[in-house]
């Protein structure tokens, strides 16, 4: 998937720019590295969904005493009939969250290396609101090895998604490690498009605009307006 390769490209670019120790670089880069919006185009050329993709660096103070992690994710608003083959599903859309987690560690060669460490649960969090896994089956064709890919309950996940698109430009994702009960929470800034060598975030409204344009292609298939409540 394109956003997985982007995760490595972004961090590699940062490594080339900053002549610092890997641990110092991770301190500088800690946070959202990049977010983007793009449509999911079906084989017949129709738009089957709208996606936010993102890459972030965070520290695990829950399971690893501050170990750095790279979190690569996708938040997808999907036309249900294209992705879910569950009889009797009435809803026209589904919201899926996919997270890929890697440990970031410094090798003897002085470079940053990544070891996959898949979460078993993933959650979406908004302003005072938390999503929950949907009881329906997972979306077909989106499962990636060493990842957690889950459908979320439409309410409140849709509200969180619309608020992030229209105003806050921010969400948080949460996940566990080693099948533990505690969750690692990672804030994601959806308006971040790049990171400068000093850690300053480059921001743009274009990401939200791109997502809104994608929603316009889907709007005729929705029984209610796609607006935050």
C-alpha positions as a Python dict, from the first residue, in 0.01 Angstrom:
ca = {
    (1, 'X'): (0, 0, 0),
    (2, 'X'): (120, 348, -84),
    (3, 'X'): (98, 486, 266),
    (4, 'X'): (318, 208, 407),
    (5, 'X'): (607, 291, 174),
    (6, 'X'): (552, 659, 249),
    (7, 'X'): (621, 594, 616),
    (8, 'X'): (971, 467, 542),
    (9, 'X'): (1040, 737, 284),
    (10, 'X'): (952, 1020, 522),
    (11, 'X'): (1172, 899, 803),
    (12, 'X'): (1457, 817, 566),
    (13, 'X'): (1442, 1172, 434),
    (14, 'X'): (1462, 1308, 787),
    (15, 'X'): (1762, 1088, 861),
    (16, 'X'): (1941, 1227, 554),
    (17, 'X'): (1876, 1587, 658),
    (18, 'X'): (1971, 1575, 1025),
    (19, 'X'): (2327, 1463, 1115),
    (20, 'X'): (2228, 1356, 1465),
    (21, 'X'): (2218, 1040, 1669),
    (22, 'X'): (1915, 824, 1599),
    (23, 'X'): (1775, 878, 1949),
    (24, 'X'): (1805, 1256, 1912),
    (25, 'X'): (1635, 1243, 1573),
    (26, 'X'): (1344, 1045, 1712),
    (27, 'X'): (1306, 1306, 1985),
    (28, 'X'): (1284, 1576, 1717),
    (29, 'X'): (1046, 1381, 1496),
    (30, 'X'): (815, 1268, 1778),
    (31, 'X'): (457, 1338, 1667),
    (32, 'X'): (275, 1333, 1334),
    (33, 'X'): (508, 1309, 1035),
    (34, 'X'): (250, 1329, 758),
    (35, 'X'): (-121, 1300, 687),
    (36, 'X'): (-298, 1284, 351),
    (37, 'X'): (-646, 1228, 208),
    (38, 'X'): (-725, 1022, -97),
    (39, 'X'): (-1020, 838, -258),
    (40, 'X'): (-1042, 463, -284),
    (41, 'X'): (-1116, 392, -651),
    (42, 'X'): (-1289, 69, -748),
    (43, 'X'): (-1204, -141, -1053),
    (44, 'X'): (-1489, 17, -1247),
    (45, 'X'): (-1356, 367, -1177),
    (46, 'X'): (-1614, 457, -913),
    (47, 'X'): (-1514, 599, -575),
    (48, 'X'): (-1563, 330, -314),
    (49, 'X'): (-1448, 528, -13),
    (50, 'X'): (-1249, 819, 128),
    (51, 'X'): (-935, 773, 336),
    (52, 'X'): (-710, 962, 569),
    (53, 'X'): (-362, 809, 586),
    (54, 'X'): (-102, 911, 843),
    (55, 'X'): (240, 834, 987),
    (56, 'X'): (351, 923, 1340),
    (57, 'X'): (631, 862, 1587),
    (58, 'X'): (534, 805, 1949),
    (59, 'X'): (683, 673, 2272),
    (60, 'X'): (548, 368, 2452),
    (61, 'X'): (538, 446, 2823),
    (62, 'X'): (281, 171, 2883),
    (63, 'X'): (466, -149, 2784),
    (64, 'X'): (826, -49, 2700),
    (65, 'X'): (947, 230, 2931),
    (66, 'X'): (965, 494, 2659),
    (67, 'X'): (1055, 281, 2355),
    (68, 'X'): (988, 468, 2029),
    (69, 'X'): (722, 332, 1794),
    (70, 'X'): (630, 418, 1437),
    (71, 'X'): (255, 414, 1380),
    (72, 'X'): (128, 398, 1021),
    (73, 'X'): (-246, 417, 979),
    (74, 'X'): (-549, 454, 758),
    (75, 'X'): (-895, 580, 856),
    (76, 'X'): (-1145, 486, 586),
    (77, 'X'): (-1505, 580, 516),
    (78, 'X'): (-1623, 297, 290),
    (79, 'X'): (-1931, 212, 86),
    (80, 'X'): (-2041, -98, 272),
    (81, 'X'): (-2160, -295, -30),
    (82, 'X'): (-1811, -281, -186),
    (83, 'X'): (-1620, -411, 114),
    (84, 'X'): (-1845, -606, 351),
    (85, 'X'): (-2016, -929, 250),
    (86, 'X'): (-2249, -965, 546),
    (87, 'X'): (-2613, -1051, 464),
    (88, 'X'): (-2872, -814, 604),
    (89, 'X'): (-2639, -518, 660),
    (90, 'X'): (-2863, -211, 619),
    (91, 'X'): (-2607, 65, 662),
    (92, 'X'): (-2469, 212, 340),
    (93, 'X'): (-2128, 289, 486),
    (94, 'X'): (-1866, 155, 721),
    (95, 'X'): (-1571, 315, 896),
    (96, 'X'): (-1251, 112, 918),
    (97, 'X'): (-930, 183, 1107),
    (98, 'X'): (-605, 9, 1016),
    (99, 'X'): (-287, 48, 1221),
    (100, 'X'): (61, -88, 1158),
    (101, 'X'): (302, -53, 1451),
    (102, 'X'): (680, -96, 1443),
    (103, 'X'): (937, -66, 1721),
    (104, 'X'): (1199, 193, 1627),
    (105, 'X'): (1543, 111, 1761),
    (106, 'X'): (1903, 211, 1699),
    (107, 'X'): (2137, -61, 1573),
    (108, 'X'): (2510, -94, 1619),
    (109, 'X'): (2548, 72, 1278),
    (110, 'X'): (2403, 392, 1426),
    (111, 'X'): (2094, 380, 1207),
    (112, 'X'): (1726, 343, 1298),
    (113, 'X'): (1572, 2, 1239),
    (114, 'X'): (1211, -111, 1260),
    (115, 'X'): (1065, -433, 1402),
    (116, 'X'): (695, -509, 1343),
    (117, 'X'): (486, -523, 1660),
    (118, 'X'): (121, -559, 1559),
    (119, 'X'): (-155, -440, 1793),
    (120, 'X'): (-456, -665, 1849),
    (121, 'X'): (-711, -387, 1905),
    (122, 'X'): (-742, -37, 1758),
    (123, 'X'): (-964, 253, 1860),
    (124, 'X'): (-1049, 599, 1726),
    (125, 'X'): (-1079, 885, 1974),
    (126, 'X'): (-1225, 1233, 1923),
    (127, 'X'): (-1294, 1525, 2156),
    (128, 'X'): (-1436, 1345, 2459),
    (129, 'X'): (-1561, 1056, 2243),
    (130, 'X'): (-1425, 705, 2188),
    (131, 'X'): (-1521, 463, 1913),
    (132, 'X'): (-1580, 94, 1961),
    (133, 'X'): (-1533, -208, 1734),
    (134, 'X'): (-1832, -295, 1517),
    (135, 'X'): (-1985, -642, 1548),
    (136, 'X'): (-1987, -681, 1170),
    (137, 'X'): (-1710, -854, 979),
    (138, 'X'): (-1390, -673, 885),
    (139, 'X'): (-1375, -503, 542),
    (140, 'X'): (-1257, -734, 267),
    (141, 'X'): (-927, -662, 97),
    (142, 'X'): (-784, -428, 361),
    (143, 'X'): (-614, -671, 600),
    (144, 'X'): (-239, -613, 608),
    (145, 'X'): (-2, -857, 784),
    (146, 'X'): (127, -739, 1125),
    (147, 'X'): (-157, -489, 1151),
    (148, 'X'): (-490, -438, 1327),
    (149, 'X'): (-770, -364, 1081),
    (150, 'X'): (-1112, -315, 1239),
    (151, 'X'): (-1457, -186, 1160),
    (152, 'X'): (-1582, 77, 1404),
    (153, 'X'): (-1933, 151, 1521),
    (154, 'X'): (-2072, 415, 1285),
    (155, 'X'): (-2181, 633, 1578),
    (156, 'X'): (-1965, 791, 1718),
    (157, 'X'): (-1692, 714, 1463),
    (158, 'X'): (-1868, 911, 1187),
    (159, 'X'): (-1908, 1212, 1417),
    (160, 'X'): (-1537, 1199, 1508),
    (161, 'X'): (-1441, 1178, 1141),
    (162, 'X'): (-1663, 1469, 1036),
    (163, 'X'): (-1544, 1692, 1321),
    (164, 'X'): (-1184, 1621, 1229),
    (165, 'X'): (-1255, 1712, 866),
    (166, 'X'): (-1454, 2030, 933),
    (167, 'X'): (-1288, 2188, 1237),
    (168, 'X'): (-1043, 2014, 1469),
    (169, 'X'): (-813, 1856, 1204),
    (170, 'X'): (-713, 1613, 1474),
    (171, 'X'): (-796, 1266, 1597),
    (172, 'X'): (-629, 1020, 1830),
    (173, 'X'): (-579, 650, 1777),
    (174, 'X'): (-528, 399, 2056),
    (175, 'X'): (-400, 43, 2053),
    (176, 'X'): (-267, -225, 2282),
    (177, 'X'): (47, -434, 2267),
    (178, 'X'): (109, -797, 2366),
    (179, 'X'): (-270, -842, 2411),
    (180, 'X'): (-256, -618, 2716),
    (181, 'X'): (-550, -438, 2874),
    (182, 'X'): (-395, -90, 2860),
    (183, 'X'): (-395, 128, 2551),
    (184, 'X'): (-128, 351, 2398),
    (185, 'X'): (-289, 674, 2274),
    (186, 'X'): (-134, 863, 1981),
    (187, 'X'): (-257, 1211, 1877),
    (188, 'X'): (-271, 1254, 1498),
    (189, 'X'): (-268, 1602, 1341),
    (190, 'X'): (-443, 1562, 1006),
    (191, 'X'): (-325, 1899, 871),
    (192, 'X'): (46, 1810, 897),
    (193, 'X'): (198, 1751, 554),
    (194, 'X'): (570, 1748, 638),
    (195, 'X'): (827, 1793, 916),
    (196, 'X'): (1127, 2026, 898),
    (197, 'X'): (1469, 1916, 1020),
    (198, 'X'): (1414, 2104, 1350),
    (199, 'X'): (1087, 1922, 1413),
    (200, 'X'): (859, 2210, 1308),
    (201, 'X'): (541, 2084, 1144),
    (202, 'X'): (437, 2207, 799),
    (203, 'X'): (58, 2242, 786),
    (204, 'X'): (-199, 2277, 509),
    (205, 'X'): (-578, 2292, 478),
    (206, 'X'): (-554, 2102, 150),
    (207, 'X'): (-582, 1764, 323),
    (208, 'X'): (-928, 1843, 461),
    (209, 'X'): (-1030, 1992, 126),
    (210, 'X'): (-920, 1675, -55),
    (211, 'X'): (-1126, 1465, 186),
    (212, 'X'): (-1430, 1689, 142),
    (213, 'X'): (-1402, 1662, -237),
    (214, 'X'): (-1395, 1285, -203),
    (215, 'X'): (-1706, 1297, 17),
    (216, 'X'): (-1884, 1493, -255),
    (217, 'X'): (-1840, 1192, -486),
    (218, 'X'): (-2005, 970, -225),
    (219, 'X'): (-2283, 1205, -112),
    (220, 'X'): (-2553, 1075, -345),
    (221, 'X'): (-2527, 733, -183),
    (222, 'X'): (-2585, 857, 171),
    (223, 'X'): (-2935, 884, 320),
    (224, 'X'): (-2837, 1174, 549),
    (225, 'X'): (-2598, 1471, 501),
    (226, 'X'): (-2239, 1401, 599),
    (227, 'X'): (-2206, 1667, 867),
    (228, 'X'): (-2076, 1664, 1219),
    (229, 'X'): (-2352, 1652, 1478),
}
